[in-house]
JSON list of C-alpha atoms in Angstrom, two decimals:
[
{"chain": "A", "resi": 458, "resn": "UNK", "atom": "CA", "xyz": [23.82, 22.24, 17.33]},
{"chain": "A", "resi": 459, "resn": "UNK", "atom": "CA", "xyz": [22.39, 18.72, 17.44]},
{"chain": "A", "resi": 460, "resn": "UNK", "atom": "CA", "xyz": [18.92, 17.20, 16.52]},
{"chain": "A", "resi": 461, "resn": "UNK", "atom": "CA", "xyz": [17.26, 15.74, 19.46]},
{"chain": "A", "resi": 462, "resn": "UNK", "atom": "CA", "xyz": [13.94, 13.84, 18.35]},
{"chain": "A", "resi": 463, "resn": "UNK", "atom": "CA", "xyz": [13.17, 13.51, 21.94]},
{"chain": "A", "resi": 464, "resn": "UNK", "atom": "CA", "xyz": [13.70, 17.31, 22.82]},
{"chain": "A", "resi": 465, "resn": "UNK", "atom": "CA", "xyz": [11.20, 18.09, 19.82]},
{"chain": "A", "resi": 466, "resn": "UNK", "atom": "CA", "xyz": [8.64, 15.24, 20.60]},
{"chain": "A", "resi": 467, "resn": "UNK", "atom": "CA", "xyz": [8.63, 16.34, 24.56]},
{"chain": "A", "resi": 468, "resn": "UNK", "atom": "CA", "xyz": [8.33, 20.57, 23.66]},
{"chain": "A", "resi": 469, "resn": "UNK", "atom": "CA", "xyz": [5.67, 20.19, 20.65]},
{"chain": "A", "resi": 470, "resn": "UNK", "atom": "CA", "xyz": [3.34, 17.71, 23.28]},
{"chain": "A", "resi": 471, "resn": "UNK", "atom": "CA", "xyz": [3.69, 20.64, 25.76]},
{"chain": "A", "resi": 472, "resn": "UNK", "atom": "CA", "xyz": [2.60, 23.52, 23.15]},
{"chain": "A", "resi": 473, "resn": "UNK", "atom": "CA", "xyz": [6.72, 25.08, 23.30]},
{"chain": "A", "resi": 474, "resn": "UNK", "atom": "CA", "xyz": [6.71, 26.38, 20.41]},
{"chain": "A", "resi": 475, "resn": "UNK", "atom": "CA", "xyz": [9.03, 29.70, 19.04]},
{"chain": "A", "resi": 476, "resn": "UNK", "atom": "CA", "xyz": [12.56, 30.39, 19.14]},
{"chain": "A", "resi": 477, "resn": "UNK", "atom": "CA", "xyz": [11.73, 30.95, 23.25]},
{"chain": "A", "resi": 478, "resn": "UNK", "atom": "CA", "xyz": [11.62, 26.89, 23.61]},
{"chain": "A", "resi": 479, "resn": "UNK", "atom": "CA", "xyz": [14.94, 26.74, 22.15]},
{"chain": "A", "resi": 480, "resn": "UNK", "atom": "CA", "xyz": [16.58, 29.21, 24.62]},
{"chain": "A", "resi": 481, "resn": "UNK", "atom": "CA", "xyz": [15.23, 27.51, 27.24]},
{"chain": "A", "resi": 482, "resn": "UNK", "atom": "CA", "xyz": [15.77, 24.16, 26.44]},
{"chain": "A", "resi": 483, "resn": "UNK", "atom": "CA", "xyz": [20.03, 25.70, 26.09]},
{"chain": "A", "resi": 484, "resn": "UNK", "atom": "CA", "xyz": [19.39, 27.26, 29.71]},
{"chain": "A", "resi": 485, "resn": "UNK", "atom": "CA", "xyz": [18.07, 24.11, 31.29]},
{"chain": "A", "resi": 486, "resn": "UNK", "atom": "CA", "xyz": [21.06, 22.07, 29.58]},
{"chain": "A", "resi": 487, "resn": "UNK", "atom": "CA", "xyz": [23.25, 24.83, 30.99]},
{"chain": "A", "resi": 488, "resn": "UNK", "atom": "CA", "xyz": [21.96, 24.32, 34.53]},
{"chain": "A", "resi": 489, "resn": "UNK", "atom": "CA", "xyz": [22.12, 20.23, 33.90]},
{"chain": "A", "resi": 490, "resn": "UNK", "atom": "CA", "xyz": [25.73, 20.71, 33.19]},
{"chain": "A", "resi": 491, "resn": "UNK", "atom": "CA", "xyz": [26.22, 22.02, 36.40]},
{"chain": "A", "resi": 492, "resn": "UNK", "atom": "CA", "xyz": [23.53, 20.71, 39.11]},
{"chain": "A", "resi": 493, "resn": "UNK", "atom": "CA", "xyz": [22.13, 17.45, 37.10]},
{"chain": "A", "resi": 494, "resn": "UNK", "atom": "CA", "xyz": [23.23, 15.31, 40.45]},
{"chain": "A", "resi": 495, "resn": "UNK", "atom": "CA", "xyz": [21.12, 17.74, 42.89]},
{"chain": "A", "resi": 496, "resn": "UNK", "atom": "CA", "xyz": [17.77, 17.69, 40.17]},
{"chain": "A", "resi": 497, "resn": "UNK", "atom": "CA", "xyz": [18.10, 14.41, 39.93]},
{"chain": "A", "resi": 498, "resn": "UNK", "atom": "CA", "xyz": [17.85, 13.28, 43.62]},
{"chain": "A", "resi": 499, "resn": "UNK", "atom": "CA", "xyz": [15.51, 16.25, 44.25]},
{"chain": "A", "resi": 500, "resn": "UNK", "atom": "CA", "xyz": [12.94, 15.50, 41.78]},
{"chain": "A", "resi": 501, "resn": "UNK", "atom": "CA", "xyz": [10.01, 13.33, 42.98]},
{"chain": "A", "resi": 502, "resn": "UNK", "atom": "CA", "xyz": [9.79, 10.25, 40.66]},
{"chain": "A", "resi": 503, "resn": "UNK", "atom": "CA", "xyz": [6.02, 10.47, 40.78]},
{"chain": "A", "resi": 504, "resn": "UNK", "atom": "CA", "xyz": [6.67, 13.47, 38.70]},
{"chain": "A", "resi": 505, "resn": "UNK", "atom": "CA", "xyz": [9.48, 12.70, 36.30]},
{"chain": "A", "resi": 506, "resn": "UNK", "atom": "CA", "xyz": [7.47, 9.23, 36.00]},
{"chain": "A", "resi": 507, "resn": "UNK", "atom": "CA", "xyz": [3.95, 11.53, 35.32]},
{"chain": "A", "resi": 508, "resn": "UNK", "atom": "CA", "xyz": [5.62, 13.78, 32.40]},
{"chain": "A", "resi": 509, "resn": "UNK", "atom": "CA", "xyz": [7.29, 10.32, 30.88]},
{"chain": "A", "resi": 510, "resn": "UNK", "atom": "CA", "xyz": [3.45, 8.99, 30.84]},
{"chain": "A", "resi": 511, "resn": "UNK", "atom": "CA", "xyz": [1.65, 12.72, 29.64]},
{"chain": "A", "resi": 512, "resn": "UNK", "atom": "CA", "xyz": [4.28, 12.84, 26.76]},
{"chain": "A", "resi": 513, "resn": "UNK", "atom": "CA", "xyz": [3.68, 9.14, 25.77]},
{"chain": "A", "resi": 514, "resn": "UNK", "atom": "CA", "xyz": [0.48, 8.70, 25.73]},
{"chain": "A", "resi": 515, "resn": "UNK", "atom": "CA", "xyz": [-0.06, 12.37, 23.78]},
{"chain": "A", "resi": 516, "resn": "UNK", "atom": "CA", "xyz": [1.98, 10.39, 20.88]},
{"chain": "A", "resi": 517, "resn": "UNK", "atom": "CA", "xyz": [-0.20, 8.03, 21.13]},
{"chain": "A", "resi": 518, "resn": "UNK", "atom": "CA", "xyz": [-2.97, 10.11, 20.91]},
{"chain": "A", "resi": 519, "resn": "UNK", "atom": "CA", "xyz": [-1.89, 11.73, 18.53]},
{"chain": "A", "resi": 520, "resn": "UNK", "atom": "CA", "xyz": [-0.25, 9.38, 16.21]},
{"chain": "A", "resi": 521, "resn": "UNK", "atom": "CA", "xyz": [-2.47, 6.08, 16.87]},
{"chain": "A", "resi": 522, "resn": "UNK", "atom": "CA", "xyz": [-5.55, 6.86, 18.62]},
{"chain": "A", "resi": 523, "resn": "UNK", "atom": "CA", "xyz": [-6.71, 10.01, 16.85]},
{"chain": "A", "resi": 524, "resn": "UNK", "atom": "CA", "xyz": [-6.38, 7.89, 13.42]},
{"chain": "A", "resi": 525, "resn": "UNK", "atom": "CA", "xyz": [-8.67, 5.21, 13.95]},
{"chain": "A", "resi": 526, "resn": "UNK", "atom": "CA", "xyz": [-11.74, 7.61, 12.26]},
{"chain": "A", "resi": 527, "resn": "UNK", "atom": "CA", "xyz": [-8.88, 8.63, 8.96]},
{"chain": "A", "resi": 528, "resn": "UNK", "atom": "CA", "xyz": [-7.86, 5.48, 8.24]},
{"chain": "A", "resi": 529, "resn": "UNK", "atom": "CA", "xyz": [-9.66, 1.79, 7.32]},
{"chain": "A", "resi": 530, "resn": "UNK", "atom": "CA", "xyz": [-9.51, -0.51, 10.22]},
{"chain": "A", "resi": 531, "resn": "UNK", "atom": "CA", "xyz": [-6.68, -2.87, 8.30]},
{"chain": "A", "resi": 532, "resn": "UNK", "atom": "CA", "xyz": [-4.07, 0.25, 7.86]},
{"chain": "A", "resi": 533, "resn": "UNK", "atom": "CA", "xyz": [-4.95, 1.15, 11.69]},
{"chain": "A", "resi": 534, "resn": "UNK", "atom": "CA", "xyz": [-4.62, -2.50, 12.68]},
{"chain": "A", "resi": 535, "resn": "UNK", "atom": "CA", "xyz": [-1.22, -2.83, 10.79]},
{"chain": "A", "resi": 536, "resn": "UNK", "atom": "CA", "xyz": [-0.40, 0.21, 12.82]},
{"chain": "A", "resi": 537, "resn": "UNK", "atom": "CA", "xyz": [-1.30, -0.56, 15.99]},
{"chain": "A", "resi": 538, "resn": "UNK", "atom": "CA", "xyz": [0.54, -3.99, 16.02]},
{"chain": "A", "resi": 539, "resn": "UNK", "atom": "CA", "xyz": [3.49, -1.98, 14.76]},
{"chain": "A", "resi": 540, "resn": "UNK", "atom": "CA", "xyz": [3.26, 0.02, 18.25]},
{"chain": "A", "resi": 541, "resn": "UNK", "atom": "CA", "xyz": [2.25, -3.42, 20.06]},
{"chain": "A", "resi": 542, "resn": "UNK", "atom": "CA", "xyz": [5.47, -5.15, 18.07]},
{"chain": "A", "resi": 543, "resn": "UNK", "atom": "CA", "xyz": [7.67, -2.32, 19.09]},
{"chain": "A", "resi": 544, "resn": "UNK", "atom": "CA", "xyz": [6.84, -2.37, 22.69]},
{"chain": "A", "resi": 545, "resn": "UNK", "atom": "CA", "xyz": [7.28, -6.38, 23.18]},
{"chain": "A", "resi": 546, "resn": "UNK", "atom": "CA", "xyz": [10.16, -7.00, 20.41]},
{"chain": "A", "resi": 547, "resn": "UNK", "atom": "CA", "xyz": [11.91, -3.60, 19.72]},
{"chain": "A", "resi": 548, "resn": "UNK", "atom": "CA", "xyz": [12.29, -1.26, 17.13]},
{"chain": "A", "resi": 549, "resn": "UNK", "atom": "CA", "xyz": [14.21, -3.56, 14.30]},
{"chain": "A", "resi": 550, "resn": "UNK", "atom": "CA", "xyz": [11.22, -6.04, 14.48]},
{"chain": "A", "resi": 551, "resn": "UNK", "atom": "CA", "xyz": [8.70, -3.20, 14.01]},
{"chain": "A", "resi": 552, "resn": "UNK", "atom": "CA", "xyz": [10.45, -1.98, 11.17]},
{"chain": "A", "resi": 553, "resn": "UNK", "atom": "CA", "xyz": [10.51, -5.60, 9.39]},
{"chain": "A", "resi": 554, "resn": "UNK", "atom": "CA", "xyz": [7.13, -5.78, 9.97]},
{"chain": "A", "resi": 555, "resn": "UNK", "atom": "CA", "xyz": [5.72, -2.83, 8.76]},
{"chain": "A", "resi": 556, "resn": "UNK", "atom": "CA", "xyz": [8.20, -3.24, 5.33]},
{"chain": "A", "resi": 557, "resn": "UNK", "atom": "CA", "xyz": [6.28, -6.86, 4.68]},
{"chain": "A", "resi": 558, "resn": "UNK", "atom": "CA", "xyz": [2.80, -5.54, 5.88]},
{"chain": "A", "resi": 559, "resn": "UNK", "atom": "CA", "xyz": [3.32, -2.64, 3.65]},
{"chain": "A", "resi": 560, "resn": "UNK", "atom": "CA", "xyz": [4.17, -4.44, 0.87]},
{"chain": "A", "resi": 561, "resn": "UNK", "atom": "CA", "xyz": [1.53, -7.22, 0.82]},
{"chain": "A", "resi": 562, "resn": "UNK", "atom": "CA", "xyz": [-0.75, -4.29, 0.80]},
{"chain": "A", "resi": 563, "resn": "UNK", "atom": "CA", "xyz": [0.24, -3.16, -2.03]},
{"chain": "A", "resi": 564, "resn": "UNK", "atom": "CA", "xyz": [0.80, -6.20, -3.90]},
{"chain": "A", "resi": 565, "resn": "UNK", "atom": "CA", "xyz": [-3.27, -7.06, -2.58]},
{"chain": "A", "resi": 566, "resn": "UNK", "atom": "CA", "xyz": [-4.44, -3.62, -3.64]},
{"chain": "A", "resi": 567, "resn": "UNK", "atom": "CA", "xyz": [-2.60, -3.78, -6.99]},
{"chain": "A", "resi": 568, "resn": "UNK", "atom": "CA", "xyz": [-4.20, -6.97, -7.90]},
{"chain": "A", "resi": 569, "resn": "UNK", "atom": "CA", "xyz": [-7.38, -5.81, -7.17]},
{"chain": "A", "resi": 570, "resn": "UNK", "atom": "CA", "xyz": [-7.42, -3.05, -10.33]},
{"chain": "A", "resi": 571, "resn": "UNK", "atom": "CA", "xyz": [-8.42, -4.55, -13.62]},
{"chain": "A", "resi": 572, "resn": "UNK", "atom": "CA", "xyz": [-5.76, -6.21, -15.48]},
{"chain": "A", "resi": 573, "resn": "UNK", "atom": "CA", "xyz": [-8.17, -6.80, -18.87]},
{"chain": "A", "resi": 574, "resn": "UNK", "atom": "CA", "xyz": [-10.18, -3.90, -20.50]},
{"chain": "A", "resi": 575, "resn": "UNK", "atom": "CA", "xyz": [-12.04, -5.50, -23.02]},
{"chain": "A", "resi": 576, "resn": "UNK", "atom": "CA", "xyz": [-13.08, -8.92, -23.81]},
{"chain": "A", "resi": 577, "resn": "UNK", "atom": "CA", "xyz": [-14.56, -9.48, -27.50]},
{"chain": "A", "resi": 578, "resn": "UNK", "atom": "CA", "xyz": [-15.21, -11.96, -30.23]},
{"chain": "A", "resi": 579, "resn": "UNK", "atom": "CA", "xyz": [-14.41, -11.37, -34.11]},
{"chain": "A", "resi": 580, "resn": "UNK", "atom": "CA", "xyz": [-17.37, -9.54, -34.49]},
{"chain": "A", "resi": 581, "resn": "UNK", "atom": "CA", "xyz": [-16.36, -6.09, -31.80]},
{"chain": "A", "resi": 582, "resn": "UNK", "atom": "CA", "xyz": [-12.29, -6.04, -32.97]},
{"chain": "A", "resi": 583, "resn": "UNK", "atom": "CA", "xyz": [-11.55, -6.89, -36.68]},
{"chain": "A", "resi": 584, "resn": "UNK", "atom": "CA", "xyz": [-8.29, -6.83, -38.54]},
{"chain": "A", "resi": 585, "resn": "UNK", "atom": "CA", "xyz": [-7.37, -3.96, -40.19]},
{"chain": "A", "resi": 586, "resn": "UNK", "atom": "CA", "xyz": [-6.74, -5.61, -43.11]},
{"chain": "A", "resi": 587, "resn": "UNK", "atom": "CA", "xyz": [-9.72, -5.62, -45.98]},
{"chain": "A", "resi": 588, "resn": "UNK", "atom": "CA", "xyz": [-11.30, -8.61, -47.32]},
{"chain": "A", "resi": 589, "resn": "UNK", "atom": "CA", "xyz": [-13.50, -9.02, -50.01]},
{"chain": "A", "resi": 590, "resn": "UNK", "atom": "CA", "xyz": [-17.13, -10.23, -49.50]},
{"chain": "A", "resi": 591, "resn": "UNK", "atom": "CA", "xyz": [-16.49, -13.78, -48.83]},
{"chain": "A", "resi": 592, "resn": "UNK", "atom": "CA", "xyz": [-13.69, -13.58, -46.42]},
{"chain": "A", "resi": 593, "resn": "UNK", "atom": "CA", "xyz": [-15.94, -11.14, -44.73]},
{"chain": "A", "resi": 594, "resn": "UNK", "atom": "CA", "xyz": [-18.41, -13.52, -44.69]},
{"chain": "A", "resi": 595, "resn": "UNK", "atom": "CA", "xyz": [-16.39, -16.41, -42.99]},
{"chain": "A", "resi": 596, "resn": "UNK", "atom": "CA", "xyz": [-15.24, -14.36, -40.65]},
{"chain": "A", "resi": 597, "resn": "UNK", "atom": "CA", "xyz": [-18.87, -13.13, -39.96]},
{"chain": "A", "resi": 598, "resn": "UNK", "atom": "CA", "xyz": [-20.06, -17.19, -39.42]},
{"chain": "A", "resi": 599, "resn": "UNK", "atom": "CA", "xyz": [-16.74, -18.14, -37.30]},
{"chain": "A", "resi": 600, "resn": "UNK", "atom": "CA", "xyz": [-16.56, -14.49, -35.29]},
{"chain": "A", "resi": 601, "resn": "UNK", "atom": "CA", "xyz": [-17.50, -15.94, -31.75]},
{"chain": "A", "resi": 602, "resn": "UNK", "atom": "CA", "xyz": [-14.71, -19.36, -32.25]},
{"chain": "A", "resi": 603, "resn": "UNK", "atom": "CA", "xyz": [-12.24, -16.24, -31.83]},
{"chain": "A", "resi": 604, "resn": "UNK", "atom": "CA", "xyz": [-11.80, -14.10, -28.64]},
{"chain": "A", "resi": 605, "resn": "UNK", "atom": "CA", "xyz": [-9.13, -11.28, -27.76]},
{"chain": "A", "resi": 606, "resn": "UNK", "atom": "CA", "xyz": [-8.35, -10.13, -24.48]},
{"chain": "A", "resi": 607, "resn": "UNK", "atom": "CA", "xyz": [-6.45, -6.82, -23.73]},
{"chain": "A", "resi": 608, "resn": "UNK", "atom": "CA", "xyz": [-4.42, -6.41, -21.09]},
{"chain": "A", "resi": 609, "resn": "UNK", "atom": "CA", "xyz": [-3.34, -3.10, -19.64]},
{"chain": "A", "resi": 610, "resn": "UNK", "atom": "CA", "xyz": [-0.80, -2.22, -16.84]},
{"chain": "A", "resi": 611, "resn": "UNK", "atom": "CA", "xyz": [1.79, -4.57, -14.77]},
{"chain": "A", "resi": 612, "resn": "UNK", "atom": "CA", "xyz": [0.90, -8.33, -15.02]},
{"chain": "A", "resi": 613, "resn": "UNK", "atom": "CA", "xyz": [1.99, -10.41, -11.48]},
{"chain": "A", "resi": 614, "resn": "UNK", "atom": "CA", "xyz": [1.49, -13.23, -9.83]},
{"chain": "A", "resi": 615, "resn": "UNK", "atom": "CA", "xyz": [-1.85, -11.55, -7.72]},
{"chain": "A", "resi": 616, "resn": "UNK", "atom": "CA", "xyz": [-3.38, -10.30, -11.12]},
{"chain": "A", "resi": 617, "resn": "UNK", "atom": "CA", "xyz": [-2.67, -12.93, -13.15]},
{"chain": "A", "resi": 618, "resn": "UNK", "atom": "CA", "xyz": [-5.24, -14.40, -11.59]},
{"chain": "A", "resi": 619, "resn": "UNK", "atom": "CA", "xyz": [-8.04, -12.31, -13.26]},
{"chain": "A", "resi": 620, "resn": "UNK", "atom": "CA", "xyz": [-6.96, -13.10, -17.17]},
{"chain": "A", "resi": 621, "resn": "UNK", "atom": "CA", "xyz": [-7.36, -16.89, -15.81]},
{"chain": "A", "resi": 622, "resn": "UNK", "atom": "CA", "xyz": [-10.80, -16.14, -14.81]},
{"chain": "A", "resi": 623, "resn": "UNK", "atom": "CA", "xyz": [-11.85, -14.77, -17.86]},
{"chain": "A", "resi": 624, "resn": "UNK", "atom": "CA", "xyz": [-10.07, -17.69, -20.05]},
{"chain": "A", "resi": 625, "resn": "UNK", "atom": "CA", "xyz": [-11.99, -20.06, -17.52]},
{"chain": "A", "resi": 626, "resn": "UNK", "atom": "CA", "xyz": [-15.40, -18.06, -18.50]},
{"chain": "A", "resi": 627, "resn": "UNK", "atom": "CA", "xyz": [-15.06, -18.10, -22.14]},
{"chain": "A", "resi": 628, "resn": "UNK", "atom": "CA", "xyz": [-14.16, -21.56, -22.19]},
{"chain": "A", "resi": 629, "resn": "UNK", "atom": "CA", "xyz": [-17.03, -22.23, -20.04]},
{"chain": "A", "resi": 630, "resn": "UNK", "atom": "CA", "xyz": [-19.71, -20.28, -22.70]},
{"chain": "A", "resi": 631, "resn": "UNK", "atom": "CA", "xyz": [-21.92, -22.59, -24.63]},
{"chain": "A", "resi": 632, "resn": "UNK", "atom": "CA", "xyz": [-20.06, -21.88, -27.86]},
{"chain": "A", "resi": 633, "resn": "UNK", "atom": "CA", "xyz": [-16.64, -22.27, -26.71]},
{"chain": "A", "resi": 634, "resn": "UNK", "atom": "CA", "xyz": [-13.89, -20.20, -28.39]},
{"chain": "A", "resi": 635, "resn": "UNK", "atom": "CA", "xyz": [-11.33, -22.28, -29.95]},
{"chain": "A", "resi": 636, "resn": "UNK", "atom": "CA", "xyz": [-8.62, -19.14, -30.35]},
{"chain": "A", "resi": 637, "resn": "UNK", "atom": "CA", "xyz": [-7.90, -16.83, -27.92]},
{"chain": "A", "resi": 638, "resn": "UNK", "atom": "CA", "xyz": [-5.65, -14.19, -28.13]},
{"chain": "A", "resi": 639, "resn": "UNK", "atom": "CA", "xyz": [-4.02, -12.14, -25.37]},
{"chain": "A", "resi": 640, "resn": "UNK", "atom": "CA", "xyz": [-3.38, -8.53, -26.61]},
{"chain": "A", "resi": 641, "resn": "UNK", "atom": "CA", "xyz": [-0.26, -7.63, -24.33]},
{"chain": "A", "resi": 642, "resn": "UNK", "atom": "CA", "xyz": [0.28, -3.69, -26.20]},
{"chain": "A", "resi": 643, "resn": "UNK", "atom": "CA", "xyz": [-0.97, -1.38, -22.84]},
{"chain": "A", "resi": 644, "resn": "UNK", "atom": "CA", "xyz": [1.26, -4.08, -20.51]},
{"chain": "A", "resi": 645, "resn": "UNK", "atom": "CA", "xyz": [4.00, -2.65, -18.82]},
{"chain": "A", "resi": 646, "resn": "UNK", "atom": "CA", "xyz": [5.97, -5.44, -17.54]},
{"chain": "A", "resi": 647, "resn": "UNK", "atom": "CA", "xyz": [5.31, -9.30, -16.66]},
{"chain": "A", "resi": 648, "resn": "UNK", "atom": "CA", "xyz": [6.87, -11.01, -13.86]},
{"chain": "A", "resi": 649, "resn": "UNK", "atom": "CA", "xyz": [8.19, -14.42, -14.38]},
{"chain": "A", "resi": 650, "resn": "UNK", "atom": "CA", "xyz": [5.09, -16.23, -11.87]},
{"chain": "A", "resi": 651, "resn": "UNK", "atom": "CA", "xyz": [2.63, -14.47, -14.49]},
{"chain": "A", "resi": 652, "resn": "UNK", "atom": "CA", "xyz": [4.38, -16.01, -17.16]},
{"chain": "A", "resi": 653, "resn": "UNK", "atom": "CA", "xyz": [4.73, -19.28, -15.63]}
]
């Protein structure tokens, strides 16, 4: 008992399916065993070159072609060079390239969700602390010289990026904050570049 990928790929592209491809995929081994040297010589190329090009180009078909309308034109791209990378370079370059590709999607598409939730002055988050009437009142005059951001999920290097922006808008406003404070409780985990 062995796996053959090949075996599988070539029986499932010619419909074989049931325990009656297996017994005659063990008879035709048999017979190989025996009169390979004959079937070779006596089999036309044209044809043994004809199945090689059916059963490659119904995995490709199947496994490239048919997915252009499932997936977005960058995944299928990515794919598609993966087969084009393959065929020119070999399998270990394929591999390396579909490990970065892979993983600057994700990084991309990770930076893309919303790093802060909510952006407000002194007036939308107070302390829960109570203060009598003229604290209250202080804080009511100075409420937009304070701002609090809140952060949620993983902060990187890609959605960093996005707390800058906001910092850059509020500093930007006519009355510019002069305190803002970064409310890190919903963050997961901050790599060092975010930090830096």
């Amino acid at each position: 008992c062995y796996i053959s990928a090949g075996n599988t790929v070539a029986a499932a592209s010619i419909g074989a399916r049931g325990p009656l491809a297996r017994l005659v995929v063990i008879a035709l081994l048999a017979v190989g065993l025996v009169y390979a040297r004959q079937i070779v010589t006596l089999t036309p190329t044209f044809a043994a070159t004809a199945l090689l090009v059916y059963i490659g180009y119904s995995i490709l078909a199947r496994w490239l072609l048919a997915q252009r309308r499932q997936q977005t034109l960058a995944d299928w791209s990515i794919a598609a060079s993966i087969v084009v990378v393959t065929v020119v370079f070999g399998i270990l370059p394929a591999i390396a390239l579909g490990i970065v590709a892979a993983s600057l999607i994700f990084a991309v598409s990770y930076a893309r969700l919303p790093v802060v939730t909510s952006l407000k002055d002194l007036n939308g988050r107070r302390s829960t602390v109570d203060r009598g009437p003229g604290q209250s009142e202080v804080l009511d005059r100075e409420a937009d010289k304070v701002l609090t951001l809140s952060l949620r999920g993983f902060v990187f290097f890609g959605s960093v990026e996005q707390v800058l922006d906001h910092v850059r808008a509020a500093l930007a406003r006519p009355n510019t904050p002069q305190t803002i404070l970064l409310d890190f409780r919903r963050v997961s985990a901050m790599d060092s570049a975010a930090l830096a």
